[in-house]
Amino acid sequence: MIKNVGIIGGGTMGSGIAQVAATAGCMVTLYDVHQGALDTAKANLEKITNRLVDKARISPQEKDAIQNNIRYVNTIKELANSDLTIEAIVENMEVKKKLFQELENHVSDACIIATNTSSLSIASIASSLKKPNRCIGIHFFNPAPLMKLVEVIPAIQTSQKVLASVQITLENWKKVVAVAKDTPGFIVNRVARPFYGEALRMYEEGVADFATIDHALKSVGGFKMGPFELMDFIGNDVNYTVTHTVFEAFYNDSRYKPSFTQKRFAEAGFLGRKSGKGFYDYAPGAVKPLPETNQKLLHTIFDRILVMLINEAADALFLNIASAQDIDAAMTTGVNYPKGLLAWADEKGIPWCVKKLDGLYNEYHEPRYRCSPLLRRMDATNKTFF
Ligand code: NAI
């Protein structure tokens, strides 16, 4: 039973995870090397929980309990009695390994040591420990208290007992758990790549402008945001870096190739909302361009992005990255897709998916459009995902 939780790093993710664990009744120790980060985390938590009381989402007593469940500390030895620690410091392998080695000197042998990394190998981080079987990836999404999904990533060293204990704990924390293989991007950051990549590619080909591509995904597909709106929201620098990291991690598989368009936008400082300009202009009074409304064009755009997403989800299943249920749950609860991609494939029909992908492949002769062998086998045997 996990009761005492140590969180390492009190930035965006660490403070959010602390709130989740404290809300579930755990005793949380939040550790950061910078006192300023701890002060900010504490002030933010007060603001957030006060707002939740104002909105009648929690009672004043619950607010006090959440706040009292978190201790803010600036020495690592204070984590000594943790049953579980979750690290959310800088995304740097060497820094994380050094921290884990030091941490292991302070915690008990039974303590689970987890990392919230988005992109680093869990096996590599685990290898820094004397007991690597206690190490696991617990990947929250931002903002951690609001996003339901948590990807859980056992490394090849991780024990079954540690995996089971983490799954139960996160379910008690009211999270949707998707178990993913220790591979680049885990589930969401891998399967979502074509949402951005294929939209950028169509723009580069001159198929349509940003507003029209966004409109297609929203009006035909029911997505809350179009790809360009979402890239502006995430930040073109951040989104480009994730794509680039995934591309390199997959030994330059052209399926994940980053786009020059996005690179130039990032280089120009057109980062999106945070810089006031990205694919769209966010200056006060700026007028958003109107999309084209030709239905045939909108459906063509949507179908191409959807089938590329389905292909990626099918390939993730084919390569045993996660179960079909977890792949669909990850995309609906981690990035709010209107439907799971495999369920969507069933709805559209597997023959439709194969035909569309083969059409793209025959037109371009590029490996990025290769159809997953799983879809092809399913087509040949009339199977569906669910
Ligand atoms: P952040 O920069 O907001 O916070 C990091 C905190 O760690 C800072 O307060 C810093 O003072 C502290 N820190 C740095 N080195 C430390 C050390 N050696 N010991 C103790 N504290 C230390 O970063 P953020 O965004 O919270 O990300 C943290 C981790 O979570 C990264 O690995 C990131 O890849 C991952 N992540 C981030 C997501 C995001 O959307 N921001 C989403 C999912 C995962």
Coordinates of C-alpha atoms in Angstrom, one line a residue, residues 130-378:
K130 CA 21.6 -1.0 -7.5
K131 CA 18.1 -2.4 -7.6
P132 CA 16.9 -1.6 -11.1
N133 CA 13.8 -3.8 -10.7
R134 CA 12.2 -1.1 -8.6
C135 CA 12.3 1.5 -11.4
I136 CA 9.4 2.3 -13.6
G137 CA 8.1 5.1 -15.9
I138 CA 5.0 6.9 -14.7
H139 CA 4.2 9.5 -17.4
F140 CA 1.6 12.1 -16.5
F141 CA 0.2 14.6 -18.9
N142 CA 0.1 18.4 -18.4
P143 CA -1.8 19.6 -16.4
A144 CA -1.5 16.5 -14.2
P145 CA -4.6 17.1 -12.0
L146 CA -6.9 17.5 -15.1
M147 CA -5.5 15.0 -17.6
K148 CA -6.9 11.6 -16.8
L149 CA -4.3 9.5 -18.6
V150 CA -1.1 8.2 -17.1
E151 CA 1.2 6.0 -19.2
V152 CA 2.9 3.4 -17.1
I153 CA 6.2 2.1 -18.6
P154 CA 7.9 -0.9 -17.1
A155 CA 11.5 -1.2 -18.2
I156 CA 12.9 -4.7 -19.1
Q157 CA 14.3 -4.7 -15.5
T158 CA 11.1 -3.8 -13.7
S159 CA 9.5 -6.4 -11.5
Q160 CA 5.8 -7.5 -12.0
K161 CA 5.2 -6.6 -8.4
V162 CA 6.3 -3.0 -8.9
L163 CA 4.1 -2.7 -12.1
A164 CA 1.1 -4.1 -10.2
S165 CA 1.6 -1.8 -7.3
V166 CA 1.9 1.3 -9.5
Q167 CA -1.2 0.3 -11.5
I168 CA -3.3 0.0 -8.3
T169 CA -2.0 3.2 -6.9
L170 CA -2.8 5.2 -10.0
E171 CA -6.3 3.7 -10.2
N172 CA -6.8 4.8 -6.6
W173 CA -5.7 8.3 -7.7
K174 CA -8.6 8.1 -10.2
K175 CA -6.3 8.0 -13.2
V176 CA -6.8 6.0 -16.5
V177 CA -3.7 3.8 -16.8
A178 CA -2.3 2.7 -20.1
V179 CA 0.7 0.3 -19.9
A180 CA 3.3 1.0 -22.7
K181 CA 6.4 -0.7 -23.8
D182 CA 9.7 1.2 -23.1
T183 CA 9.9 2.6 -26.7
P184 CA 10.3 6.2 -28.0
G185 CA 7.2 8.4 -27.4
F186 CA 5.5 5.5 -25.4
I187 CA 1.9 5.6 -26.8
V188 CA 0.6 9.2 -27.1
N189 CA 3.7 10.9 -28.3
R190 CA 4.2 8.2 -30.9
V191 CA 0.7 7.7 -32.2
A192 CA -0.1 11.4 -32.3
R193 CA 2.8 12.3 -34.6
P194 CA 0.8 12.2 -37.9
F195 CA -1.7 14.7 -36.5
Y196 CA 1.0 17.3 -36.8
G197 CA 3.3 15.8 -39.4
E198 CA 0.7 15.0 -42.1
A199 CA -1.0 18.4 -41.6
L200 CA 2.3 20.2 -42.1
R201 CA 3.0 18.0 -45.1
M202 CA -0.3 18.9 -46.7
Y203 CA 0.3 22.6 -46.1
E204 CA 3.8 22.3 -47.7
E205 CA 2.3 20.6 -50.7
G206 CA -0.2 23.5 -51.0
V207 CA -3.2 21.3 -50.5
A208 CA -4.7 23.9 -48.2
D209 CA -3.8 26.7 -45.7
F210 CA -3.6 26.4 -41.9
A211 CA -7.2 27.5 -41.3
T212 CA -8.7 25.1 -43.8
I213 CA -6.7 22.1 -42.5
D214 CA -7.8 23.0 -38.9
H215 CA -11.4 23.5 -40.0
A216 CA -11.4 20.0 -41.6
L217 CA -10.2 18.2 -38.5
K218 CA -12.7 20.1 -36.3
S219 CA -15.8 20.1 -38.6
V220 CA -15.4 16.7 -40.2
G221 CA -13.5 14.9 -37.4
G222 CA -14.9 16.5 -34.3
F223 CA -11.4 17.3 -32.9
K224 CA -11.5 20.2 -30.4
M225 CA -8.5 21.9 -31.9
G226 CA -7.0 21.6 -35.4
P227 CA -3.3 20.6 -35.8
F228 CA -2.0 24.2 -36.3
E229 CA -4.0 25.6 -33.4
L230 CA -2.7 22.8 -31.2
M231 CA 0.9 23.3 -32.4
D232 CA 0.5 27.0 -31.5
F233 CA -0.9 26.0 -28.2
I234 CA 1.9 23.5 -27.4
G235 CA 4.6 25.8 -28.8
N236 CA 6.3 25.2 -32.1
D237 CA 9.7 24.9 -30.4
V238 CA 8.4 22.2 -28.0
N239 CA 6.4 20.3 -30.6
Y240 CA 9.3 20.4 -33.1
T241 CA 11.7 19.1 -30.5
V242 CA 9.3 16.2 -29.6
T243 CA 9.0 15.2 -33.3
H244 CA 12.8 15.5 -33.8
T245 CA 13.5 13.4 -30.7
V246 CA 11.0 10.7 -31.8
F247 CA 12.5 10.8 -35.3
E248 CA 16.0 10.3 -34.1
A249 CA 15.0 7.6 -31.6
F250 CA 13.4 5.6 -34.4
Y251 CA 16.7 5.7 -36.4
N252 CA 15.4 8.4 -38.7
D253 CA 12.3 6.5 -39.9
S254 CA 10.8 8.9 -42.4
R255 CA 7.4 8.3 -40.9
Y256 CA 8.4 10.7 -38.1
K257 CA 10.4 13.2 -40.2
P258 CA 10.1 16.7 -38.8
S259 CA 9.0 19.5 -41.0
F260 CA 11.0 22.5 -42.3
T261 CA 7.9 24.6 -42.1
Q262 CA 7.7 24.1 -38.3
K263 CA 11.5 24.4 -37.9
R264 CA 11.5 27.8 -39.6
F265 CA 8.5 29.0 -37.5
A266 CA 10.4 28.0 -34.4
E267 CA 13.6 29.6 -35.6
A268 CA 11.8 32.8 -36.4
G269 CA 10.4 32.9 -32.8
F270 CA 6.9 32.3 -34.1
L271 CA 6.3 29.9 -31.2
G272 CA 2.6 30.2 -31.0
R273 CA 0.3 31.6 -28.3
K274 CA 3.2 32.1 -25.9
S275 CA 5.1 34.5 -28.3
G276 CA 1.9 36.2 -29.6
K277 CA 2.4 34.7 -33.1
G278 CA 2.7 31.2 -34.6
F279 CA 0.8 29.8 -37.5
Y280 CA -1.8 32.3 -36.4
D281 CA -1.5 35.9 -35.1
Y282 CA -2.5 36.4 -31.5
A283 CA -2.0 40.1 -31.3
P284 CA -5.0 42.0 -29.9
G285 CA -7.5 42.7 -32.7
A286 CA -5.9 40.2 -35.1
V287 CA -8.4 38.6 -37.4
K288 CA -8.3 34.9 -37.9
P289 CA -8.3 33.9 -41.5
L290 CA -11.4 32.2 -42.8
P291 CA -11.1 28.5 -44.0
E292 CA -12.3 27.2 -47.3
T293 CA -15.6 25.4 -47.0
N294 CA -15.5 23.1 -50.0
Q295 CA -16.7 19.8 -48.4
K296 CA -14.8 17.6 -50.8
L297 CA -11.5 19.3 -49.9
L298 CA -12.3 19.2 -46.2
H299 CA -13.0 15.4 -46.3
T300 CA -9.9 14.7 -48.3
I301 CA -7.8 16.5 -45.7
F302 CA -9.5 14.8 -42.8
D303 CA -9.3 11.3 -44.3
R304 CA -5.6 11.6 -45.0
I305 CA -4.7 12.6 -41.5
L306 CA -7.1 10.1 -39.9
V307 CA -5.8 7.2 -41.9
M308 CA -2.2 8.1 -41.0
L309 CA -3.2 8.2 -37.3
I310 CA -5.0 4.9 -37.6
N311 CA -1.9 3.4 -39.3
E312 CA 0.3 4.6 -36.5
A313 CA -2.1 3.2 -33.8
A314 CA -2.3 -0.1 -35.7
D315 CA 1.4 -0.4 -36.0
A316 CA 1.8 0.3 -32.3
L317 CA -0.5 -2.6 -31.6
F318 CA 1.3 -4.7 -34.2
L319 CA 4.6 -4.1 -32.4
N320 CA 3.0 -4.8 -28.9
I321 CA 3.6 -1.3 -27.6
A322 CA 0.3 -1.5 -25.8
S323 CA -3.1 -3.3 -25.9
A324 CA -5.8 -2.1 -28.3
Q325 CA -7.8 -0.9 -25.3
D326 CA -4.9 1.0 -23.9
I327 CA -4.0 2.6 -27.2
D328 CA -7.5 3.9 -27.7
A329 CA -7.8 5.0 -24.0
A330 CA -4.5 6.8 -24.3
M331 CA -5.6 8.9 -27.2
T332 CA -9.0 9.8 -25.9
T333 CA -7.9 10.6 -22.3
G334 CA -4.3 11.9 -23.0
V335 CA -5.0 14.2 -25.9
N336 CA -8.8 14.3 -25.9
Y337 CA -9.3 12.7 -29.4
P338 CA -13.1 12.4 -30.0
K339 CA -12.8 8.6 -30.6
G340 CA -10.2 5.9 -30.1
L341 CA -8.2 5.4 -33.4
L342 CA -8.7 1.7 -33.5
A343 CA -12.4 2.0 -32.9
W344 CA -12.4 4.6 -35.6
A345 CA -10.7 2.2 -38.0
D346 CA -13.4 -0.4 -37.3
E347 CA -16.1 2.3 -38.0
K348 CA -14.5 3.3 -41.3
G349 CA -13.7 -0.3 -42.2
I350 CA -10.3 -2.0 -42.4
P351 CA -10.6 -2.3 -46.2
W352 CA -11.1 1.5 -46.4
C353 CA -7.9 2.1 -44.3
V354 CA -5.8 -0.2 -46.4
K355 CA -7.1 1.2 -49.7
K356 CA -6.4 4.8 -48.6
L357 CA -2.9 4.0 -47.4
D358 CA -2.1 2.1 -50.5
G359 CA -3.4 5.0 -52.5
L360 CA -1.0 7.3 -50.7
Y361 CA 1.9 4.9 -51.1
N362 CA 1.3 4.4 -54.8
E363 CA 1.1 8.1 -55.3
Y364 CA 4.2 9.1 -53.3
H365 CA 6.4 5.9 -53.2
E366 CA 7.6 7.1 -49.8
P367 CA 8.0 4.6 -46.9
R368 CA 6.1 7.0 -44.5
Y369 CA 2.9 5.9 -46.3
R370 CA 3.5 2.1 -45.9
C371 CA 0.4 0.3 -44.5
S372 CA 0.9 -1.6 -41.3
P373 CA 1.1 -5.4 -41.8
L374 CA -1.5 -5.7 -39.1
L375 CA -4.1 -3.8 -41.1
R376 CA -3.3 -5.8 -44.2
R377 CA -3.6 -9.1 -42.4
M378 CA -6.9 -8.0 -40.8

